[in-house]
Amino acid sequence: MAATATEIASLAISHLGGSKLTALATDVTQQANSVRKWYNPDGGTPVYTALDEILRAHPWNFATKRKRQTIAYQSLTGSAVTISGALIKITLTSHGYVTGDRVYVKDVAGVTSANGQWYVTRIDADNFTLDDSVFAGTYTSGTGKVVGIPQFSYSFAHTPPSDCLRPLSINADGGQNEDDGNDFLFEQGLILCESETINLKYVVRITDVTKYPSDFVVAFSYLLASYIAQDTAGATGKGAEMRQFYEKAIVPPVKSRDSNEGKGRRITPFEDSQLINARMGGRY
């Protein structure tokens, strides 16, 4: 079933006993105005509040995307690594770091002690020193690069793709079960992890309603109804009723069907697996 945004909005309104819309973008009814507060894909400034909630709630197959990405470094140029007192000083135009920030320096030749993770002290807009470093050697001009990293616990901070609503896994083996992926934290819009290059699986905001499976359309309409119930049905508890019906009766089987669309990879057990040996009575 290829629905339109107007049809989804009309379906949501019908759950509350209202009449269908002619066009979500232009109808001037109270019902249309209420829907547009929470879902208005064709407005001058599109609104996706309700849509984002349901998309983020599950790794929908139609809204899952993969991308391989690598940390972007700033390259050092010229005589970028010099001595300041006994410390290593880095010259990098408009570096953007403040005292206490943490950086990762790599590929510096000649002054190899500069390579590694450091807290920095800002000198000015173009220069900073590496705390507790010791300058030694003769710098090879134009070598090295630097990137800002998290203050502690993680070694890299990846900027997710612009269409990412929710990261699901990094460096996982694929399939529905992503537990074999690397640990990460999604914090302040960044993916914190230990990998310089990641294979990212994430939920993307799909605004093309023709890509929505029919059961997703129905589930989304009930969620949208819970958003607009206060405006269209009055203070009757209808919003809470719609929300509960959506969470308990509507969306669970839709998620279940979506999760079963595919076959996860089977990992063959090791021959000395204690679990398999126990299950086989020691005959494995």
Short mmCIF file of C-alpha atoms in Angstrom, two decimals:
data_model
loop_
_atom_site.label_atom_id
_atom_site.label_comp_id
_atom_site.label_asym_id
_atom_site.label_seq_id
_atom_site.Cartn_x
_atom_site.Cartn_y
_atom_site.Cartn_z
CA MET A 1 0.00 0.00 0.00
CA ALA A 2 1.64 3.21 -1.19
CA ALA A 3 0.10 5.90 0.97
CA THR A 4 0.41 9.68 0.84
CA ALA A 5 1.07 12.01 3.74
CA THR A 6 -2.52 13.23 3.47
CA GLU A 7 -3.83 9.66 3.66
CA ILE A 8 -1.72 8.92 6.73
CA ALA A 9 -3.01 12.09 8.40
CA SER A 10 -6.60 11.23 7.45
CA LEU A 11 -6.20 7.74 8.86
CA ALA A 12 -4.95 9.20 12.15
CA ILE A 13 -7.90 11.58 12.28
CA SER A 14 -10.34 8.73 11.54
CA HIS A 15 -9.14 6.90 14.66
CA LEU A 16 -10.52 9.86 16.58
CA GLY A 17 -13.82 9.98 14.69
CA GLY A 18 -12.86 12.87 12.41
CA SER A 19 -13.25 13.44 8.69
CA LYS A 20 -10.55 12.84 6.10
CA LEU A 21 -8.48 15.69 4.72
CA THR A 22 -8.33 16.94 1.16
CA ALA A 23 -4.69 18.00 1.35
CA LEU A 24 -2.57 18.01 4.51
CA ALA A 25 -0.42 20.91 3.30
CA THR A 26 -3.30 23.29 2.54
CA ASP A 27 -6.40 22.28 4.51
CA VAL A 28 -7.33 24.96 7.07
CA THR A 29 -9.37 22.76 9.41
CA GLN A 30 -8.50 22.36 13.07
CA GLN A 31 -7.65 18.72 12.36
CA ALA A 32 -5.15 19.63 9.64
CA ASN A 33 -3.59 22.35 11.78
CA SER A 34 -3.16 19.87 14.62
CA VAL A 35 -1.51 17.25 12.41
CA ARG A 36 0.87 19.81 10.94
CA LYS A 37 2.21 20.64 14.42
CA TRP A 38 3.61 17.10 14.66
CA TYR A 39 3.89 15.88 11.07
CA ASN A 40 4.14 18.24 8.14
CA PRO A 41 6.51 16.91 5.45
CA ASP A 42 5.50 19.50 2.86
CA GLY A 43 5.67 22.63 5.00
CA GLY A 44 8.12 25.46 4.46
CA THR A 45 9.96 24.05 7.45
CA PRO A 46 9.14 20.32 7.48
CA VAL A 47 8.06 18.85 10.81
CA TYR A 48 8.82 15.21 11.60
CA THR A 49 8.33 14.97 15.38
CA ALA A 50 5.90 12.05 15.33
CA LEU A 51 7.63 10.32 12.42
CA ASP A 52 11.02 10.49 14.11
CA GLU A 53 9.61 8.84 17.24
CA ILE A 54 8.40 5.74 15.45
CA LEU A 55 11.49 5.52 13.23
CA ARG A 56 13.83 5.72 16.23
CA ALA A 57 11.84 3.09 18.13
CA HIS A 58 12.97 0.14 16.00
CA PRO A 59 15.63 -0.79 13.40
CA TRP A 60 13.10 -0.87 10.56
CA ASN A 61 14.47 -2.68 7.52
CA PHE A 62 13.15 -0.04 5.13
CA ALA A 63 14.77 2.73 7.20
CA THR A 64 18.14 1.11 7.90
CA LYS A 65 21.27 2.27 6.11
CA ARG A 66 24.96 1.37 6.13
CA LYS A 67 28.02 3.54 5.71
CA ARG A 68 31.76 3.08 6.08
CA GLN A 69 33.49 6.21 7.32
CA THR A 70 36.90 7.28 8.61
CA ILE A 71 37.96 10.04 10.98
CA ALA A 72 38.89 13.27 9.15
CA TYR A 73 42.22 14.68 10.29
CA GLN A 74 43.70 18.14 9.86
CA SER A 75 47.07 17.91 8.12
CA LEU A 76 50.09 19.77 9.49
CA THR A 77 52.01 21.92 7.01
CA GLY A 78 55.38 23.63 6.96
CA SER A 79 57.25 23.91 10.26
CA ALA A 80 54.24 22.85 12.28
CA VAL A 81 56.04 21.05 15.13
CA THR A 82 58.46 23.17 17.16
CA ILE A 83 59.63 23.58 20.75
CA SER A 84 58.10 25.84 23.36
CA GLY A 85 60.14 25.68 26.54
CA ALA A 86 60.58 21.92 26.72
CA LEU A 87 57.13 21.20 25.33
CA ILE A 88 56.07 20.28 21.83
CA LYS A 89 54.23 23.11 20.13
CA ILE A 90 51.84 22.51 17.25
CA THR A 91 51.09 25.24 14.73
CA LEU A 92 47.75 24.74 12.98
CA THR A 93 45.85 27.69 11.53
CA SER A 94 42.49 28.29 13.27
CA HIS A 95 42.79 25.00 15.17
CA GLY A 96 39.71 25.67 17.32
CA TYR A 97 41.04 23.96 20.45
CA VAL A 98 40.86 25.36 23.96
CA THR A 99 42.99 24.50 26.97
CA GLY A 100 41.97 21.11 28.31
CA ASP A 101 40.84 19.69 24.98
CA ARG A 102 42.24 16.30 23.96
CA VAL A 103 43.79 15.54 20.58
CA TYR A 104 45.31 12.65 18.72
CA VAL A 105 48.49 13.36 16.75
CA LYS A 106 49.83 10.85 14.26
CA ASP A 107 52.35 10.43 11.44
CA VAL A 108 54.74 13.10 12.69
CA ALA A 109 58.26 12.26 11.43
CA GLY A 110 61.46 13.41 13.12
CA VAL A 111 59.79 14.35 16.42
CA THR A 112 58.02 11.04 16.89
CA SER A 113 57.35 11.76 20.56
CA ALA A 114 54.58 14.08 19.33
CA ASN A 115 52.54 11.10 18.16
CA GLY A 116 49.82 9.95 20.54
CA GLN A 117 46.91 11.23 22.59
CA TRP A 118 47.39 14.54 24.41
CA TYR A 119 45.63 17.18 26.42
CA VAL A 120 46.49 20.61 25.06
CA THR A 121 47.12 24.15 26.25
CA ARG A 122 46.01 26.89 23.88
CA ILE A 123 48.57 29.58 23.10
CA ASP A 124 46.55 31.44 20.48
CA ALA A 125 44.22 30.76 17.55
CA ASP A 126 47.00 29.06 15.56
CA ASN A 127 49.19 27.42 18.21
CA PHE A 128 48.91 25.01 21.14
CA THR A 129 51.25 22.86 23.20
CA LEU A 130 50.96 19.21 24.15
CA ASP A 131 50.74 18.91 27.93
CA ASP A 132 53.58 16.98 29.60
CA SER A 133 55.31 16.36 26.26
CA VAL A 134 59.07 16.49 25.71
CA PHE A 135 60.46 17.82 22.44
CA ALA A 136 63.19 15.65 20.98
CA GLY A 137 64.53 15.24 17.46
CA THR A 138 64.39 17.22 14.23
CA TYR A 139 60.94 17.70 12.72
CA THR A 140 60.38 16.62 9.14
CA SER A 141 58.49 19.52 7.59
CA GLY A 142 54.94 18.91 6.49
CA THR A 143 54.44 15.58 8.25
CA GLY A 144 51.74 14.72 10.73
CA LYS A 145 48.05 15.29 11.27
CA VAL A 146 45.79 15.94 14.23
CA VAL A 147 42.17 15.48 15.26
CA GLY A 148 40.17 16.32 18.35
CA ILE A 149 39.06 13.31 20.41
CA PRO A 150 36.81 12.75 23.45
CA GLN A 151 38.06 13.98 26.83
CA PHE A 152 38.35 10.43 28.20
CA SER A 153 37.24 6.80 27.85
CA TYR A 154 37.05 6.77 24.05
CA SER A 155 39.71 7.34 21.40
CA PHE A 156 37.63 8.75 18.53
CA ALA A 157 34.50 10.82 17.94
CA HIS A 158 32.77 10.25 14.60
CA THR A 159 30.29 12.71 13.17
CA PRO A 160 27.32 10.63 12.00
CA PRO A 161 25.81 11.09 8.54
CA SER A 162 23.42 14.04 8.27
CA ASP A 163 20.45 11.70 7.78
CA CYS A 164 21.20 9.59 10.87
CA LEU A 165 18.39 9.44 13.42
CA ARG A 166 19.89 6.71 15.56
CA PRO A 167 23.09 4.67 15.25
CA LEU A 168 22.45 0.95 15.65
CA SER A 169 25.88 -0.68 15.53
CA ILE A 170 29.47 -0.24 14.45
CA ASN A 171 31.68 -2.93 12.96
CA ALA A 172 29.02 -5.60 13.46
CA ASP A 173 28.80 -8.74 11.36
CA GLY A 174 25.41 -7.87 9.86
CA GLY A 175 21.97 -9.37 10.18
CA GLN A 176 19.38 -8.49 12.79
CA ASN A 177 21.57 -9.43 15.75
CA GLU A 178 24.14 -6.69 16.13
CA ASP A 179 25.48 -7.72 19.55
CA ASP A 180 28.80 -8.75 18.03
CA GLY A 181 29.61 -5.14 17.08
CA ASN A 182 32.05 -2.85 18.88
CA ASP A 183 31.07 -0.80 21.92
CA PHE A 184 30.14 2.82 21.26
CA LEU A 185 28.30 5.74 22.83
CA PHE A 186 26.09 8.26 21.03
CA GLU A 187 26.72 11.50 22.88
CA GLN A 188 25.92 15.09 21.89
CA GLY A 189 25.43 14.03 18.29
CA LEU A 190 28.76 12.18 18.05
CA ILE A 191 29.59 8.47 17.93
CA LEU A 192 32.29 7.80 20.52
CA CYS A 193 34.28 4.61 19.99
CA GLU A 194 37.74 3.05 19.70
CA SER A 195 37.84 2.68 15.92
CA GLU A 196 39.34 5.15 13.48
CA THR A 197 37.28 3.61 10.67
CA ILE A 198 33.81 2.25 11.31
CA ASN A 199 31.18 0.28 9.45
CA LEU A 200 28.10 2.10 10.68
CA LYS A 201 24.56 0.77 10.60
CA TYR A 202 21.94 3.36 11.46
CA VAL A 203 18.29 4.38 11.25
CA VAL A 204 17.68 7.02 8.61
CA ARG A 205 14.76 9.43 8.37
CA ILE A 206 12.72 8.18 5.41
CA THR A 207 10.34 10.94 4.32
CA ASP A 208 9.19 9.28 1.09
CA VAL A 209 5.92 7.76 2.28
CA THR A 210 5.77 5.44 -0.73
CA LYS A 211 8.55 3.44 0.89
CA TYR A 212 6.51 2.72 4.05
CA PRO A 213 5.20 -0.84 4.45
CA SER A 214 1.44 -0.96 4.92
CA ASP A 215 1.60 -2.15 8.52
CA PHE A 216 4.02 0.67 9.34
CA VAL A 217 1.52 3.15 7.90
CA VAL A 218 -1.17 1.84 10.21
CA ALA A 219 1.12 1.91 13.25
CA PHE A 220 2.28 5.44 12.45
CA SER A 221 -1.32 6.63 12.08
CA TYR A 222 -2.15 5.47 15.61
CA LEU A 223 0.93 7.18 17.01
CA LEU A 224 0.02 10.36 15.16
CA ALA A 225 -3.52 10.10 16.52
CA SER A 226 -2.12 10.10 20.06
CA TYR A 227 -0.32 13.37 19.28
CA ILE A 228 -3.35 15.19 17.87
CA ALA A 229 -6.03 13.80 20.21
CA GLN A 230 -5.80 16.70 22.67
CA ASP A 231 -6.65 19.19 19.93
CA THR A 232 -9.22 17.18 18.02
CA ALA A 233 -10.94 15.16 20.73
CA GLY A 234 -10.63 17.48 23.72
CA ALA A 235 -9.46 16.60 27.20
CA THR A 236 -11.13 13.19 27.23
CA GLY A 237 -8.12 10.96 27.76
CA LYS A 238 -8.27 9.95 24.10
CA GLY A 239 -4.60 10.76 23.60
CA ALA A 240 -3.55 8.38 26.37
CA GLU A 241 -5.92 5.76 25.00
CA MET A 242 -4.42 6.04 21.51
CA ARG A 243 -0.88 5.93 22.90
CA GLN A 244 -1.60 2.82 24.94
CA PHE A 245 -3.33 1.09 22.03
CA TYR A 246 -0.36 1.94 19.80
CA GLU A 247 2.24 0.69 22.30
CA LYS A 248 0.43 -2.46 23.47
CA ALA A 249 -1.59 -3.69 20.50
CA ILE A 250 -0.47 -2.07 17.27
CA VAL A 251 3.28 -1.62 17.06
CA PRO A 252 4.60 -4.85 18.74
CA PRO A 253 3.46 -7.24 15.97
CA VAL A 254 4.63 -4.78 13.30
CA LYS A 255 8.10 -4.70 14.87
CA SER A 256 8.06 -8.49 15.17
CA ARG A 257 7.27 -9.00 11.49
CA ASP A 258 9.93 -6.49 10.49
CA SER A 259 12.54 -8.26 12.64
CA ASN A 260 11.80 -11.58 10.98
CA GLU A 261 12.38 -10.30 7.45
CA GLY A 262 15.77 -11.88 7.00
CA LYS A 263 18.00 -14.53 8.47
CA GLY A 264 20.78 -13.75 10.90
CA ARG A 265 24.20 -15.21 10.32
CA ARG A 266 24.86 -18.41 12.20
CA ILE A 267 28.15 -18.63 14.08
CA THR A 268 29.52 -22.17 14.15
CA PRO A 269 30.56 -23.11 17.70
CA PHE A 270 34.14 -23.99 18.54
CA GLU A 271 34.80 -27.71 18.91
CA ASP A 272 35.77 -27.21 22.54
CA SER A 273 32.64 -25.17 23.37
CA GLN A 274 31.69 -26.07 26.94
CA LEU A 275 28.06 -25.08 26.29
CA ILE A 276 27.72 -27.40 23.27
CA ASN A 277 29.52 -30.22 25.06
CA ALA A 278 27.14 -29.88 28.01
CA ARG A 279 24.10 -29.95 25.74
CA MET A 280 25.43 -32.97 23.84
CA GLY A 281 26.33 -34.90 26.98
CA GLY A 282 30.02 -34.55 26.29
CA ARG A 283 29.72 -36.14 22.83
CA TYR A 284 30.50 -33.01 20.79
#
